[in-house]
């Protein structure tokens, strides 16, 4: 029973009460005198010694901790009076008729006490009330001690007032701790009254001086009054930052059970001062301080016995919550004979029914009955917190931790939320043995929660206006929840619930990265490093991972616009498309990897099954729904059945899935990016077919992909060689492999996968770039260019005099408004990758470049509309056309003049020209041929800027098609032969 | 046994039957200050561990500790006795428990003080009259221990099991001591569904216990295979208690020490093979495998390579995996329905599987029986709080033998599809996804999957090979009753083979730069040639596979560096495989 951690005792025990009674007696009847430590009983001596030494031994705390918190009989009956002031005589009090209070449980005591007070001390009404309010403030999360302590506090105040002037310099330290009650009270009060933002100025604030000097907490208390939410979220870092309270943080962290009730009390007091006419009943019920943001949060794996009874802060994901358990905290009993009533508090999880009537004139045995509706109950909830993936060591399974939430914290967090919990780590003995004389060996641990912080609410956005942050800190968790729900945009909410928490160092690092001009290179290189090359594809996938901004148009009737970027990879088998897919899947925040071959339409969307146990209909989510807000990777896209693919139409543009099955009609969100990989229609790319024919996918579907990459298995000796070395390198020892990777190209550093995931998560979460005017102009321009591209290439062709076959319309993917949207999305994604809040011209440039790259517009042979395999390697863009023309003119001139001179002049020139190709048996004639490199060098000699090899390639190719030159051999051995016919032209 | 002196026997008996007394004695000797117990290093725990290790240092001495076995319904063990358990850590997240190791006692009447030590047990200690625990004392020591659910190693081959031979003399002692005590009945630890759900191979007999580790830092990870020496006790189960008040008792083992199971424990007493031995053992192994496969030498080569494979994660890729699909096994009869268990029904596949289990320490047989696929779950699932094992929750280096010959037409329901998908992921990515609430976690695995099928397997794998026709002939002759006798390997040789496989598998391997260059140019050359002639070009995947074959081939010869010869040999192996496959495809088409 009491093994159940939730049934932590709420009330103190008898000996406290006795002590307490004498306290009152003493303070009210005698003038207070400065009292030094009186010689305490044996255990106290040690405690005092320790206090004088200024601290306690850690394990002592642990041991005592078990005792204090535990619900065990042994503990309570055998421990010495733990509470109370060391300067009190231990004789029972005389003046008051508190004899029966020792039979009363402490709860009844608290009541009885204040009633007694008000009757006995009629003139101290207010004080009595305030003390009552303090004692009434019950904190389930703090356990037995809180109750007794708060009563004590009330007591102390009374004594203060009673002996107004004679303020004694007494030392009142809670036994077994270094907590000095009065000191804590004064310090905390001082803190509440005088802490200003100036003590802990936010990093980049724009607060005026006066705002900086404005104390924070009185405002918050006012806010509490206005909002009628009587909880103060106390940022522990503020305490740290307030010099006079330097010690308080340590005390709070180490002795929360003692310090927090004192804080509660001080808060109540301040509140009553500020609002003397406040509703006392309300105020007394729940004025609570909820500390959070401790200096360091512990991984739940690292909790160890020395943390017992300390304030700890732990991060994790809530995986389960029990239903709300009404926890009887005070039972009301009535004697059947004489209607004598009493209340009994819960004690170690048990409420002991009085066996005998307390009425001295009745004393009837076994005649007590419980009156339910006068008993009081509290809410309680058991939850489990699970480690989040980031903190789980490699190859380990996640740990879990039991949480106990009370009252206001019940149902604040939902399963699936990531939380930072601040609470008190507890241990309870596992078996409750009714026999007292046993040593209980095992203790189970749990955490009594005092504060719940939902992680990943946009702290960064808020920190820009830190002043607001502080004022928001008072908000009750429930209100927070309401606020969260209030941002009813579904997108925002679902993102909120799956935030990740980022440390400031991390954010710092990310910001640093974002300023690196090579960022895009570094990141794309880090994506699936084991896959060789395919840089452009990686870039596209990277943008897909970052994603554009999801927009909801405010104008009525306008649909929302998706921000997700869909990518299609088409290509030959064996070019690591699938690896690419799984690499992206591994990086994506959420997602499903599925193969088109095996999926049916229902498997992709959602389907209805009958639960085998309950025979009820259950809606089960398929891949697309499960990857909502993530990436759904579909392999073998071409093998998918027609009906399945048709489902994707809805998903890819509307981002929802409608289901009407077995009486369930619903529309589910499927806001996912789709990454699909398909093989060409004959499983190998057919050079003679156009792109669309090769893909064999309906154009309506293809046009829904923002990026279509064509990945072909081409033969290029140097590339092949490097690729082979890369693959073999994977088998080499690690050092060699990394050396190789470094030496291979420039020393671009790589980002480890986890970091990349975090970076993406961070960017997705916090960066919502908006488009600048400049960028929108650029977008328009690029779009127009894209539309015009067909004409452009045609024009270019006419200048070169090639045959205009008009084939460009055949099988070309032409730009539509969809492409404009894609471009916007990709620009946004690129800006997001730079962590930039605005989309700039550079983003648009990169996006459109990538898009053309993907479309392979320039690789399409303009004469036929077919794709030219060799052109694919260079990835030539039409925007370079003009430059290209100039180069081409020059090249032709060089070629022709070189040949002419060789024909007309002495053979010595021709020797020179053929020097580079001397070893080639294919060289047809001496004068009219030279190696690729030779021609290029010649061209460069007369050019004022170096000619890009890419363009030169293109020029050579075009000249070839024009019939001016012949090309022999491939790669570095390529020979360029000028045709005789050309010379005569 | 006569060689062991009687004093030593007495010591053993003391340590085996009352280990707690021994430990308490040690504590008395130590009178250690509490730092030694509570400290991070757990000095006292180390002292206990060393003491027990020294007592049971030799394998013969170890054999005197009874082997933990609860697969039957009867209880063989007595609370507080020493047991050995070879197990796999199935669920290490049973959480930590706090333990009051040293309690400070006060006599309320006389004011006397003393300390009570209790570790390696969960039992409450009854105090004498007048004594009470002083919870406020600073000399109380709390320690923590980590609890893990451990099961007997799934798929463990018979020869790799712990020697259960307790000397007859001692079993006599044991039975005597048991009979003198009241027999503990524990109906609660029946082989219930809850226990079955935590064993990867459901419905198979196994033992399970909660093992409590007293130094959490050294607690083993999930899937590790360990030998635990510890004290048996019927204790309580922390997870059970969360749910309701029924406090079922569970078998617990308080680990005094644990060691990871290495080959040395499996084949003790064999000297480490010299480098020169590798070639001879290799040919011995090849001959043996060839005789298993009806004389198909090429298949034997590939099977050997498969047995030697090991997956290594490089960057974000897994290299070295080598799942093999042997094609050409006779179909099992459809009407020959066998119960859905993890054992092969087809005599011919069974024949191969049992031959393999003679060689590898752990092998699991998965028949692709529709009923089994639809009813079991392959991936572990913890959504209900407790980690339920899946078939694929297997220790590293476990041999999986999948029998596709018993797959017949029928409906594979959703669960079956998921199961096959999980298996497919395990083959391709070598990861198994554990479903935790709200966060599926991919755990690395390292399984060798051998698929025996009639035609090409439905699962994608690294390497498929058609058996030669004599081999197919041979396999089809294997029928239930008249199994041909395998040319017997004498035990010495069997042990040598086991050792060979295990040593070679863990060999370091490297590719020298010049070989790497040679391979790359060869690859480029081949592709160019193919491109010219319009033939099929070698793909990256094929190159990677050939490099894997070359690697395995090198280490099978005991070479730690890839030589050009091995590379050539690998290429020719691959060529002959391709030829055979092409031939078979051609004949199939006809």
PDB file of N, CA, C and O in Angstrom, chain B residues 448-505:
ATOM      1  N   UNK B 448      23.768 -12.846 -38.746  1.00  0.00           N
ATOM      2  CA  UNK B 448      24.082 -13.439 -40.045  1.00  0.00           C
ATOM      3  C   UNK B 448      22.843 -14.183 -40.505  1.00  0.00           C
ATOM      4  O   UNK B 448      22.359 -15.075 -39.805  1.00  0.00           O
ATOM      5  N   UNK B 449      22.334 -13.822 -41.635  1.00  0.00           N
ATOM      6  CA  UNK B 449      21.096 -14.432 -42.091  1.00  0.00           C
ATOM      7  C   UNK B 449      21.383 -15.346 -43.271  1.00  0.00           C
ATOM      8  O   UNK B 449      21.904 -14.912 -44.297  1.00  0.00           O
ATOM      9  N   UNK B 450      21.052 -16.587 -43.096  1.00  0.00           N
ATOM     10  CA  UNK B 450      21.178 -17.561 -44.176  1.00  0.00           C
ATOM     11  C   UNK B 450      19.775 -17.966 -44.571  1.00  0.00           C
ATOM     12  O   UNK B 450      18.984 -18.411 -43.732  1.00  0.00           O
ATOM     13  N   UNK B 451      19.451 -17.778 -45.840  1.00  0.00           N
ATOM     14  CA  UNK B 451      18.105 -18.109 -46.284  1.00  0.00           C
ATOM     15  C   UNK B 451      18.186 -19.348 -47.167  1.00  0.00           C
ATOM     16  O   UNK B 451      18.935 -19.366 -48.150  1.00  0.00           O
ATOM     17  N   UNK B 452      17.450 -20.356 -46.801  1.00  0.00           N
ATOM     18  CA  UNK B 452      17.400 -21.572 -47.604  1.00  0.00           C
ATOM     19  C   UNK B 452      16.061 -21.573 -48.325  1.00  0.00           C
ATOM     20  O   UNK B 452      15.009 -21.480 -47.688  1.00  0.00           O
ATOM     21  N   UNK B 453      16.114 -21.637 -49.655  1.00  0.00           N
ATOM     22  CA  UNK B 453      14.849 -21.527 -50.369  1.00  0.00           C
ATOM     23  C   UNK B 453      14.866 -22.413 -51.612  1.00  0.00           C
ATOM     24  O   UNK B 453      15.912 -22.914 -52.018  1.00  0.00           O
ATOM     25  N   UNK B 454      13.717 -22.573 -52.151  1.00  0.00           N
ATOM     26  CA  UNK B 454      13.601 -23.380 -53.375  1.00  0.00           C
ATOM     27  C   UNK B 454      13.936 -22.521 -54.596  1.00  0.00           C
ATOM     28  O   UNK B 454      14.700 -22.926 -55.454  1.00  0.00           O
ATOM     29  N   UNK B 455      13.323 -21.356 -54.635  1.00  0.00           N
ATOM     30  CA  UNK B 455      13.640 -20.424 -55.712  1.00  0.00           C
ATOM     31  C   UNK B 455      14.317 -19.221 -55.099  1.00  0.00           C
ATOM     32  O   UNK B 455      14.725 -19.258 -53.935  1.00  0.00           O
ATOM     33  N   UNK B 456      14.412 -18.156 -55.864  1.00  0.00           N
ATOM     34  CA  UNK B 456      15.035 -16.954 -55.323  1.00  0.00           C
ATOM     35  C   UNK B 456      14.212 -16.447 -54.135  1.00  0.00           C
ATOM     36  O   UNK B 456      12.989 -16.464 -54.158  1.00  0.00           O
ATOM     37  N   UNK B 457      14.905 -16.012 -53.116  1.00  0.00           N
ATOM     38  CA  UNK B 457      14.214 -15.659 -51.870  1.00  0.00           C
ATOM     39  C   UNK B 457      13.353 -14.411 -52.047  1.00  0.00           C
ATOM     40  O   UNK B 457      13.658 -13.544 -52.865  1.00  0.00           O
ATOM     41  N   UNK B 458      12.288 -14.343 -51.255  1.00  0.00           N
ATOM     42  CA  UNK B 458      11.458 -13.143 -51.307  1.00  0.00           C
ATOM     43  C   UNK B 458      12.128 -11.987 -50.582  1.00  0.00           C
ATOM     44  O   UNK B 458      11.733 -10.848 -50.732  1.00  0.00           O
ATOM     45  N   UNK B 459      13.114 -12.297 -49.781  1.00  0.00           N
ATOM     46  CA  UNK B 459      13.808 -11.240 -49.065  1.00  0.00           C
ATOM     47  C   UNK B 459      15.034 -10.824 -49.860  1.00  0.00           C
ATOM     48  O   UNK B 459      15.730 -11.653 -50.431  1.00  0.00           O
ATOM     49  N   UNK B 460      15.255  -9.534 -49.853  1.00  0.00           N
ATOM     50  CA  UNK B 460      16.438  -9.025 -50.511  1.00  0.00           C
ATOM     51  C   UNK B 460      17.645  -9.433 -49.689  1.00  0.00           C
ATOM     52  O   UNK B 460      17.631  -9.307 -48.457  1.00  0.00           O
ATOM     53  N   UNK B 461      18.673  -9.940 -50.322  1.00  0.00           N
ATOM     54  CA  UNK B 461      19.855 -10.315 -49.554  1.00  0.00           C
ATOM     55  C   UNK B 461      21.102  -9.932 -50.327  1.00  0.00           C
ATOM     56  O   UNK B 461      21.037  -9.439 -51.444  1.00  0.00           O
ATOM     57  N   UNK B 462      22.246 -10.169 -49.706  1.00  0.00           N
ATOM     58  CA  UNK B 462      23.475  -9.695 -50.330  1.00  0.00           C
ATOM     59  C   UNK B 462      23.929 -10.608 -51.455  1.00  0.00           C
ATOM     60  O   UNK B 462      24.527 -10.159 -52.416  1.00  0.00           O
ATOM     61  N   UNK B 463      23.665 -11.872 -51.318  1.00  0.00           N
ATOM     62  CA  UNK B 463      24.305 -12.794 -52.243  1.00  0.00           C
ATOM     63  C   UNK B 463      23.440 -14.036 -52.396  1.00  0.00           C
ATOM     64  O   UNK B 463      23.097 -14.689 -51.419  1.00  0.00           O
ATOM     65  N   UNK B 464      23.068 -14.327 -53.611  1.00  0.00           N
ATOM     66  CA  UNK B 464      22.274 -15.528 -53.855  1.00  0.00           C
ATOM     67  C   UNK B 464      23.081 -16.530 -54.648  1.00  0.00           C
ATOM     68  O   UNK B 464      23.875 -16.167 -55.511  1.00  0.00           O
ATOM     69  N   UNK B 465      22.888 -17.795 -54.347  1.00  0.00           N
ATOM     70  CA  UNK B 465      23.668 -18.809 -55.043  1.00  0.00           C
ATOM     71  C   UNK B 465      22.797 -20.034 -55.287  1.00  0.00           C
ATOM     72  O   UNK B 465      22.186 -20.568 -54.345  1.00  0.00           O
ATOM     73  N   UNK B 466      22.754 -20.461 -56.543  1.00  0.00           N
ATOM     74  CA  UNK B 466      22.035 -21.699 -56.846  1.00  0.00           C
ATOM     75  C   UNK B 466      22.939 -22.866 -56.515  1.00  0.00           C
ATOM     76  O   UNK B 466      24.145 -22.830 -56.809  1.00  0.00           O
ATOM     77  N   UNK B 467      22.370 -23.883 -55.931  1.00  0.00           N
ATOM     78  CA  UNK B 467      23.171 -25.076 -55.628  1.00  0.00           C
ATOM     79  C   UNK B 467      23.387 -25.857 -56.912  1.00  0.00           C
ATOM     80  O   UNK B 467      22.591 -25.788 -57.854  1.00  0.00           O
ATOM     81  N   UNK B 468      24.441 -26.642 -56.918  1.00  0.00           N
ATOM     82  CA  UNK B 468      24.703 -27.469 -58.102  1.00  0.00           C
ATOM     83  C   UNK B 468      23.707 -28.616 -58.128  1.00  0.00           C
ATOM     84  O   UNK B 468      23.131 -28.986 -57.092  1.00  0.00           O
ATOM     85  N   UNK B 469      23.526 -29.161 -59.307  1.00  0.00           N
ATOM     86  CA  UNK B 469      22.492 -30.194 -59.398  1.00  0.00           C
ATOM     87  C   UNK B 469      22.795 -31.432 -58.552  1.00  0.00           C
ATOM     88  O   UNK B 469      21.863 -32.007 -57.962  1.00  0.00           O
ATOM     89  N   UNK B 470      24.067 -31.863 -58.443  1.00  0.00           N
ATOM     90  CA  UNK B 470      24.277 -33.003 -57.525  1.00  0.00           C
ATOM     91  C   UNK B 470      23.864 -32.662 -56.093  1.00  0.00           C
ATOM     92  O   UNK B 470      23.298 -33.508 -55.394  1.00  0.00           O
ATOM     93  N   UNK B 471      24.126 -31.421 -55.706  1.00  0.00           N
ATOM     94  CA  UNK B 471      23.768 -31.025 -54.345  1.00  0.00           C
ATOM     95  C   UNK B 471      22.260 -31.061 -54.170  1.00  0.00           C
ATOM     96  O   UNK B 471      21.741 -31.535 -53.158  1.00  0.00           O
ATOM     97  N   UNK B 472      21.540 -30.574 -55.196  1.00  0.00           N
ATOM     98  CA  UNK B 472      20.078 -30.573 -55.108  1.00  0.00           C
ATOM     99  C   UNK B 472      19.573 -32.011 -55.000  1.00  0.00           C
ATOM    100  O   UNK B 472      18.685 -32.326 -54.198  1.00  0.00           O
ATOM    101  N   UNK B 473      20.198 -32.848 -55.825  1.00  0.00           N
ATOM    102  CA  UNK B 473      19.854 -34.268 -55.775  1.00  0.00           C
ATOM    103  C   UNK B 473      20.045 -34.821 -54.358  1.00  0.00           C
ATOM    104  O   UNK B 473      19.173 -35.458 -53.785  1.00  0.00           O
ATOM    105  N   UNK B 474      21.211 -34.517 -53.834  1.00  0.00           N
ATOM    106  CA  UNK B 474      21.556 -35.028 -52.514  1.00  0.00           C
ATOM    107  C   UNK B 474      20.560 -34.555 -51.465  1.00  0.00           C
ATOM    108  O   UNK B 474      20.070 -35.327 -50.651  1.00  0.00           O
ATOM    109  N   UNK B 475      20.219 -33.262 -51.527  1.00  0.00           N
ATOM    110  CA  UNK B 475      19.332 -32.713 -50.507  1.00  0.00           C
ATOM    111  C   UNK B 475      17.934 -33.317 -50.614  1.00  0.00           C
ATOM    112  O   UNK B 475      17.255 -33.488 -49.595  1.00  0.00           O
ATOM    113  N   UNK B 476      17.528 -33.605 -51.840  1.00  0.00           N
ATOM    114  CA  UNK B 476      16.179 -34.128 -51.959  1.00  0.00           C
ATOM    115  C   UNK B 476      16.090 -35.577 -51.465  1.00  0.00           C
ATOM    116  O   UNK B 476      14.991 -36.080 -51.212  1.00  0.00           O
ATOM    117  N   UNK B 477      17.251 -36.228 -51.335  1.00  0.00           N
ATOM    118  CA  UNK B 477      17.189 -37.590 -50.796  1.00  0.00           C
ATOM    119  C   UNK B 477      16.993 -37.583 -49.290  1.00  0.00           C
ATOM    120  O   UNK B 477      16.654 -38.610 -48.706  1.00  0.00           O
ATOM    121  N   UNK B 478      17.264 -36.448 -48.696  1.00  0.00           N
ATOM    122  CA  UNK B 478      17.128 -36.417 -47.232  1.00  0.00           C
ATOM    123  C   UNK B 478      15.650 -36.427 -46.877  1.00  0.00           C
ATOM    124  O   UNK B 478      14.902 -35.514 -47.206  1.00  0.00           O
ATOM    125  N   UNK B 479      15.243 -37.443 -46.229  1.00  0.00           N
ATOM    126  CA  UNK B 479      13.847 -37.552 -45.808  1.00  0.00           C
ATOM    127  C   UNK B 479      13.842 -37.716 -44.301  1.00  0.00           C
ATOM    128  O   UNK B 479      14.864 -38.022 -43.686  1.00  0.00           O
ATOM    129  N   UNK B 480      12.740 -37.493 -43.752  1.00  0.00           N
ATOM    130  CA  UNK B 480      12.596 -37.520 -42.304  1.00  0.00           C
ATOM    131  C   UNK B 480      13.376 -38.618 -41.588  1.00  0.00           C
ATOM    132  O   UNK B 480      14.167 -38.349 -40.684  1.00  0.00           O
ATOM    133  N   UNK B 481      13.218 -39.845 -42.064  1.00  0.00           N
ATOM    134  CA  UNK B 481      13.763 -40.934 -41.267  1.00  0.00           C
ATOM    135  C   UNK B 481      15.181 -41.343 -41.689  1.00  0.00           C
ATOM    136  O   UNK B 481      16.049 -41.526 -40.845  1.00  0.00           O
ATOM    137  N   UNK B 482      15.345 -41.492 -42.997  1.00  0.00           N
ATOM    138  CA  UNK B 482      16.643 -42.009 -43.415  1.00  0.00           C
ATOM    139  C   UNK B 482      17.614 -40.885 -43.752  1.00  0.00           C
ATOM    140  O   UNK B 482      18.002 -40.667 -44.889  1.00  0.00           O
ATOM    141  N   UNK B 483      17.962 -40.121 -42.734  1.00  0.00           N
ATOM    142  CA  UNK B 483      18.942 -39.065 -42.900  1.00  0.00           C
ATOM    143  C   UNK B 483      20.303 -39.695 -43.161  1.00  0.00           C
ATOM    144  O   UNK B 483      20.720 -40.594 -42.426  1.00  0.00           O
ATOM    145  N   UNK B 484      20.967 -39.270 -44.207  1.00  0.00           N
ATOM    146  CA  UNK B 484      22.292 -39.845 -44.448  1.00  0.00           C
ATOM    147  C   UNK B 484      23.241 -39.469 -43.320  1.00  0.00           C
ATOM    148  O   UNK B 484      23.141 -38.379 -42.744  1.00  0.00           O
ATOM    149  N   UNK B 485      24.105 -40.368 -43.026  1.00  0.00           N
ATOM    150  CA  UNK B 485      25.045 -40.106 -41.939  1.00  0.00           C
ATOM    151  C   UNK B 485      26.082 -39.112 -42.409  1.00  0.00           C
ATOM    152  O   UNK B 485      26.669 -39.246 -43.485  1.00  0.00           O
ATOM    153  N   UNK B 486      26.265 -38.110 -41.628  1.00  0.00           N
ATOM    154  CA  UNK B 486      27.312 -37.156 -41.939  1.00  0.00           C
ATOM    155  C   UNK B 486      28.636 -37.815 -41.597  1.00  0.00           C
ATOM    156  O   UNK B 486      28.741 -38.495 -40.571  1.00  0.00           O
ATOM    157  N   UNK B 487      29.580 -37.620 -42.476  1.00  0.00           N
ATOM    158  CA  UNK B 487      30.891 -38.172 -42.169  1.00  0.00           C
ATOM    159  C   UNK B 487      31.294 -37.603 -40.815  1.00  0.00           C
ATOM    160  O   UNK B 487      31.425 -36.385 -40.665  1.00  0.00           O
ATOM    161  N   UNK B 488      31.407 -38.465 -39.827  1.00  0.00           N
ATOM    162  CA  UNK B 488      31.533 -37.923 -38.474  1.00  0.00           C
ATOM    163  C   UNK B 488      32.840 -37.143 -38.305  1.00  0.00           C
ATOM    164  O   UNK B 488      33.893 -37.574 -38.752  1.00  0.00           O
ATOM    165  N   UNK B 489      32.690 -36.013 -37.711  1.00  0.00           N
ATOM    166  CA  UNK B 489      33.865 -35.232 -37.337  1.00  0.00           C
ATOM    167  C   UNK B 489      34.183 -35.619 -35.914  1.00  0.00           C
ATOM    168  O   UNK B 489      33.294 -35.657 -35.064  1.00  0.00           O
ATOM    169  N   UNK B 490      35.414 -35.884 -35.663  1.00  0.00           N
ATOM    170  CA  UNK B 490      35.675 -36.238 -34.273  1.00  0.00           C
ATOM    171  C   UNK B 490      35.642 -34.968 -33.434  1.00  0.00           C
ATOM    172  O   UNK B 490      35.849 -33.865 -33.942  1.00  0.00           O
ATOM    173  N   UNK B 491      35.329 -35.116 -32.160  1.00  0.00           N
ATOM    174  CA  UNK B 491      35.075 -33.942 -31.317  1.00  0.00           C
ATOM    175  C   UNK B 491      36.237 -32.941 -31.337  1.00  0.00           C
ATOM    176  O   UNK B 491      36.020 -31.731 -31.328  1.00  0.00           O
ATOM    177  N   UNK B 492      37.435 -33.503 -31.389  1.00  0.00           N
ATOM    178  CA  UNK B 492      38.605 -32.626 -31.404  1.00  0.00           C
ATOM    179  C   UNK B 492      38.531 -31.692 -32.608  1.00  0.00           C
ATOM    180  O   UNK B 492      38.712 -30.471 -32.496  1.00  0.00           O
ATOM    181  N   UNK B 493      38.192 -32.279 -33.741  1.00  0.00           N
ATOM    182  CA  UNK B 493      38.126 -31.469 -34.946  1.00  0.00           C
ATOM    183  C   UNK B 493      36.989 -30.452 -34.888  1.00  0.00           C
ATOM    184  O   UNK B 493      37.135 -29.320 -35.317  1.00  0.00           O
ATOM    185  N   UNK B 494      35.887 -30.892 -34.369  1.00  0.00           N
ATOM    186  CA  UNK B 494      34.761 -29.971 -34.250  1.00  0.00           C
ATOM    187  C   UNK B 494      35.178 -28.755 -33.430  1.00  0.00           C
ATOM    188  O   UNK B 494      34.914 -27.610 -33.806  1.00  0.00           O
ATOM    189  N   UNK B 495      35.846 -29.020 -32.354  1.00  0.00           N
ATOM    190  CA  UNK B 495      36.265 -27.893 -31.510  1.00  0.00           C
ATOM    191  C   UNK B 495      37.243 -27.009 -32.243  1.00  0.00           C
ATOM    192  O   UNK B 495      37.192 -25.776 -32.131  1.00  0.00           O
ATOM    193  N   UNK B 496      38.105 -27.624 -33.001  1.00  0.00           N
ATOM    194  CA  UNK B 496      39.064 -26.817 -33.758  1.00  0.00           C
ATOM    195  C   UNK B 496      38.346 -25.928 -34.765  1.00  0.00           C
ATOM    196  O   UNK B 496      38.720 -24.766 -34.949  1.00  0.00           O
ATOM    197  N   UNK B 497      37.323 -26.496 -35.392  1.00  0.00           N
ATOM    198  CA  UNK B 497      36.589 -25.696 -36.369  1.00  0.00           C
ATOM    199  C   UNK B 497      35.881 -24.529 -35.695  1.00  0.00           C
ATOM    200  O   UNK B 497      35.896 -23.399 -36.189  1.00  0.00           O
ATOM    201  N   UNK B 498      35.247 -24.819 -34.578  1.00  0.00           N
ATOM    202  CA  UNK B 498      34.555 -23.745 -33.857  1.00  0.00           C
ATOM    203  C   UNK B 498      35.534 -22.627 -33.530  1.00  0.00           C
ATOM    204  O   UNK B 498      35.235 -21.450 -33.713  1.00  0.00           O
ATOM    205  N   UNK B 499      36.677 -23.050 -33.059  1.00  0.00           N
ATOM    206  CA  UNK B 499      37.674 -22.077 -32.666  1.00  0.00           C
ATOM    207  C   UNK B 499      38.147 -21.281 -33.883  1.00  0.00           C
ATOM    208  O   UNK B 499      38.263 -20.056 -33.830  1.00  0.00           O
ATOM    209  N   UNK B 500      38.365 -22.002 -34.946  1.00  0.00           N
ATOM    210  CA  UNK B 500      38.827 -21.356 -36.167  1.00  0.00           C
ATOM    211  C   UNK B 500      37.835 -20.286 -36.615  1.00  0.00           C
ATOM    212  O   UNK B 500      38.198 -19.127 -36.865  1.00  0.00           O
ATOM    213  N   UNK B 501      36.573 -20.668 -36.664  1.00  0.00           N
ATOM    214  CA  UNK B 501      35.551 -19.723 -37.117  1.00  0.00           C
ATOM    215  C   UNK B 501      35.533 -18.480 -36.242  1.00  0.00           C
ATOM    216  O   UNK B 501      35.476 -17.350 -36.725  1.00  0.00           O
ATOM    217  N   UNK B 502      35.604 -18.730 -34.956  1.00  0.00           N
ATOM    218  CA  UNK B 502      35.455 -17.614 -34.025  1.00  0.00           C
ATOM    219  C   UNK B 502      36.669 -16.675 -34.086  1.00  0.00           C
ATOM    220  O   UNK B 502      36.516 -15.461 -34.113  1.00  0.00           O
ATOM    221  N   UNK B 503      37.859 -17.243 -34.157  1.00  0.00           N
ATOM    222  CA  UNK B 503      39.054 -16.410 -34.177  1.00  0.00           C
ATOM    223  C   UNK B 503      39.134 -15.603 -35.455  1.00  0.00           C
ATOM    224  O   UNK B 503      39.426 -14.414 -35.459  1.00  0.00           O
ATOM    225  N   UNK B 504      38.866 -16.306 -36.541  1.00  0.00           N
ATOM    226  CA  UNK B 504      39.049 -15.667 -37.828  1.00  0.00           C
ATOM    227  C   UNK B 504      38.041 -14.535 -38.012  1.00  0.00           C
ATOM    228  O   UNK B 504      38.351 -13.483 -38.556  1.00  0.00           O
ATOM    229  N   UNK B 505      36.856 -14.742 -37.474  1.00  0.00           N
ATOM    230  CA  UNK B 505      35.813 -13.737 -37.661  1.00  0.00           C
ATOM    231  C   UNK B 505      36.225 -12.403 -37.060  1.00  0.00           C
ATOM    232  O   UNK B 505      35.864 -11.358 -37.554  1.00  0.00           O
TER     233      UNK B 505
END
